Steps between C-alpha positions, in 0.01 A plus 500: 500500500553398134271576205352150485410507869342845464301380200376196695390715792327734252317205347363395839391856580327538164309175548380621840401836350310331219298290744395823671437675167268226381260572782500880461312748283307232309805422288547140390842377396468359154266786414177478307635206304462266796183305424451140609875444496536606136644814350289718275780568256791260474823533302510354152511134596252221449445296813822405677740497206786279615763656274443840662620613841168672570313342790140611548510426872784753543325782313409780746165539324408140574461506878574699814763248604679524166483880519657507848792288388541685171510854640731397782742340256486806271600724789776263607650499150499880483650542849773241446624663177417870532507540877233581758472865397353405162193366681494715812522829309171429328310457826677794662423736214139388465455588867676835451242620248764637260540405132217252547446419133864392469488276807164346414654401166803350671275298731329355193820414312649340810164336587516621860176358627547653845461841334143424389328635818696826469411528132133433576499794743616723214166453323393789725801720422433862402705467179301337219821374336591311817148356528515391137835321531399342831188355336702371204745318725229355721333362186837363391526312830144372450370699796123552484533849646677618185232366266220636720664843505531517120145371455367765738674768293354358179155503658543862609451835322865541394548157347674643192811557713520127569439341162860401435550366854180299480599341171858430602425361847200286409619377160844398627384327819169366360299488826199322352308524827441866410315416178149563642610836639671599173189406299289711734747785449462466124122539524530801730733676254295422188458869417875547445623333182865544600448357847309203363796433270748507790290263711429266207874465433549371853207260465651369176833432667314310770354287219143631523314454170260787572786743437493424127182697429664813641844459345425378147335828392808691620725300269314616191411846630842603640785371278769660720380285791442184299820305567484551876132409506546190284772365730277543806263247342760224472348299786135559411326202341209641303382441144464873429865551596616218274294629210641853517856374545472289185370802312786721622760234433395453139370841393670767711728734307727558800751226574495578872125429517547171317770385740301603809199307369725202431614503864139456613432233237826317575409493868177325396701234315474639145798336326491734199532800732785328682683443171463866404641612833797265470583618149487863611704438817776335296568835333689619810782254424637705211461844660852643544658589833467881508792567737874502451718319756553831684124551541460771237239456228589395149412754226129503416402254774426737788124568528394862533232387747412183688333247272597670175553253218863477389698232312575359849147516642185327379223575748260246352757222516585580862129513587454154349798375700413658834120472497436229244749221567373469855164369374631277222489124558829423683582218257498757219645790698812336642691450170430861399602638839813285498604646163440856620691436823804371312494680167353848550761762410366724778522319835209708630271271302691195622431601860126519432508155338692356796243631748218351293674162481533512878130581532403200286698290745477157336778260399541623138516859629763401755707326232474811281627708792796265536587559134456874539719514812782310330477729198494816715796371699705498179439878462454490123287817493558850637364568849423137584628571851184710548284188497714276721296571815153465338615170350628384839167586662311313229711190558451516877132422447597143411589237757786307338879497511555620142279805545668585830848462352421722201332752730813519716699588188249767404510656848880525467571434866217716638397248765252732673294565187505129424387410853214752499400391149479139617285600798265706282482221242389261775246733659379747237585330172537704182319800649755534778792509259362708215176679589493621859814719486626384838808621686784252514 
């Protein structure tokens, strides 16, 4: 029996298993996002953008039917390239009860939906670390049992142990149906200033305006927490938020506070804030490459600690690039990102610009990626080979012959990575290629 035949048989078996899974344990394929045929959080596309491969009807978060087909195809791709053991070992080891944290993580990266019932059982495991990771992965799959478990811990007497999990799981997945329960939690924890802060950050990331009255005082009271807190307010539309951001942007003595405030203002359409972010982001272009061709650091360019300012590292400029350019009007952002992608002396910054161009996903961004790919292909800068694959993935988001041809060059003959990238571009969009950290 050849590999293709085995993979086909596996696909049929997975589809049968998924039909059974849908009816068990209260788990719905498509997760919490399945509401009236629409997904709660879609990739960065507007409507059905015809220049992109992404197809909403194929997204596993869109419907149970799409989820069945998606997860079956994911397993088939893994089996056909890596062999059956890559998949079967996960299930076998989850059942064995050994090294559970490792195998739960593998199930997530490989998106093995048939592992979800086993992972759900681990919410009752004696080891708190196992329970914690099981809840995280269930939330990642959009399984209500994961969110309910974390909420029950937050509502309990030892909620402080679950603050980081609560924020990560709820802010990343944005299950807005939990808003009433989270607001009730906030009221019940009113006596704890720290706990109120944690809960308010999650509310802010769910776009709830009520969070502002709890977070704004923290910005002025706790300077060391200000940047993180400011960024949590990016999606909150409230006049008090706008007023404080304008004050910080114009009067703050710390550049990092100004840039964080500008991110919030830029996201509200403030063109002056967008211009400031673009000007700051452009500074990465002239930062020198800190490494020699052999990977050793050039004299004076190795930081003593992560984030230390050196002639090769400008933290404020990188912040403006990574956090700021994402909220700048695409018509303004694309030319700046194109220049960084092609001209930055350090290709690390080029890679960030390429991912942001891919996230914008319109025709000018695609054309800028074409230019960047052709420039990278010429290998004019040191270490350009490091960004071949990210550039190939970015191009695979677009549904045209030129993008596919350039992507094939960037993948340098790696047909498997190209095939999986195309599948993820069609079904998950930008998130699948650059955010979800999926196994190929």
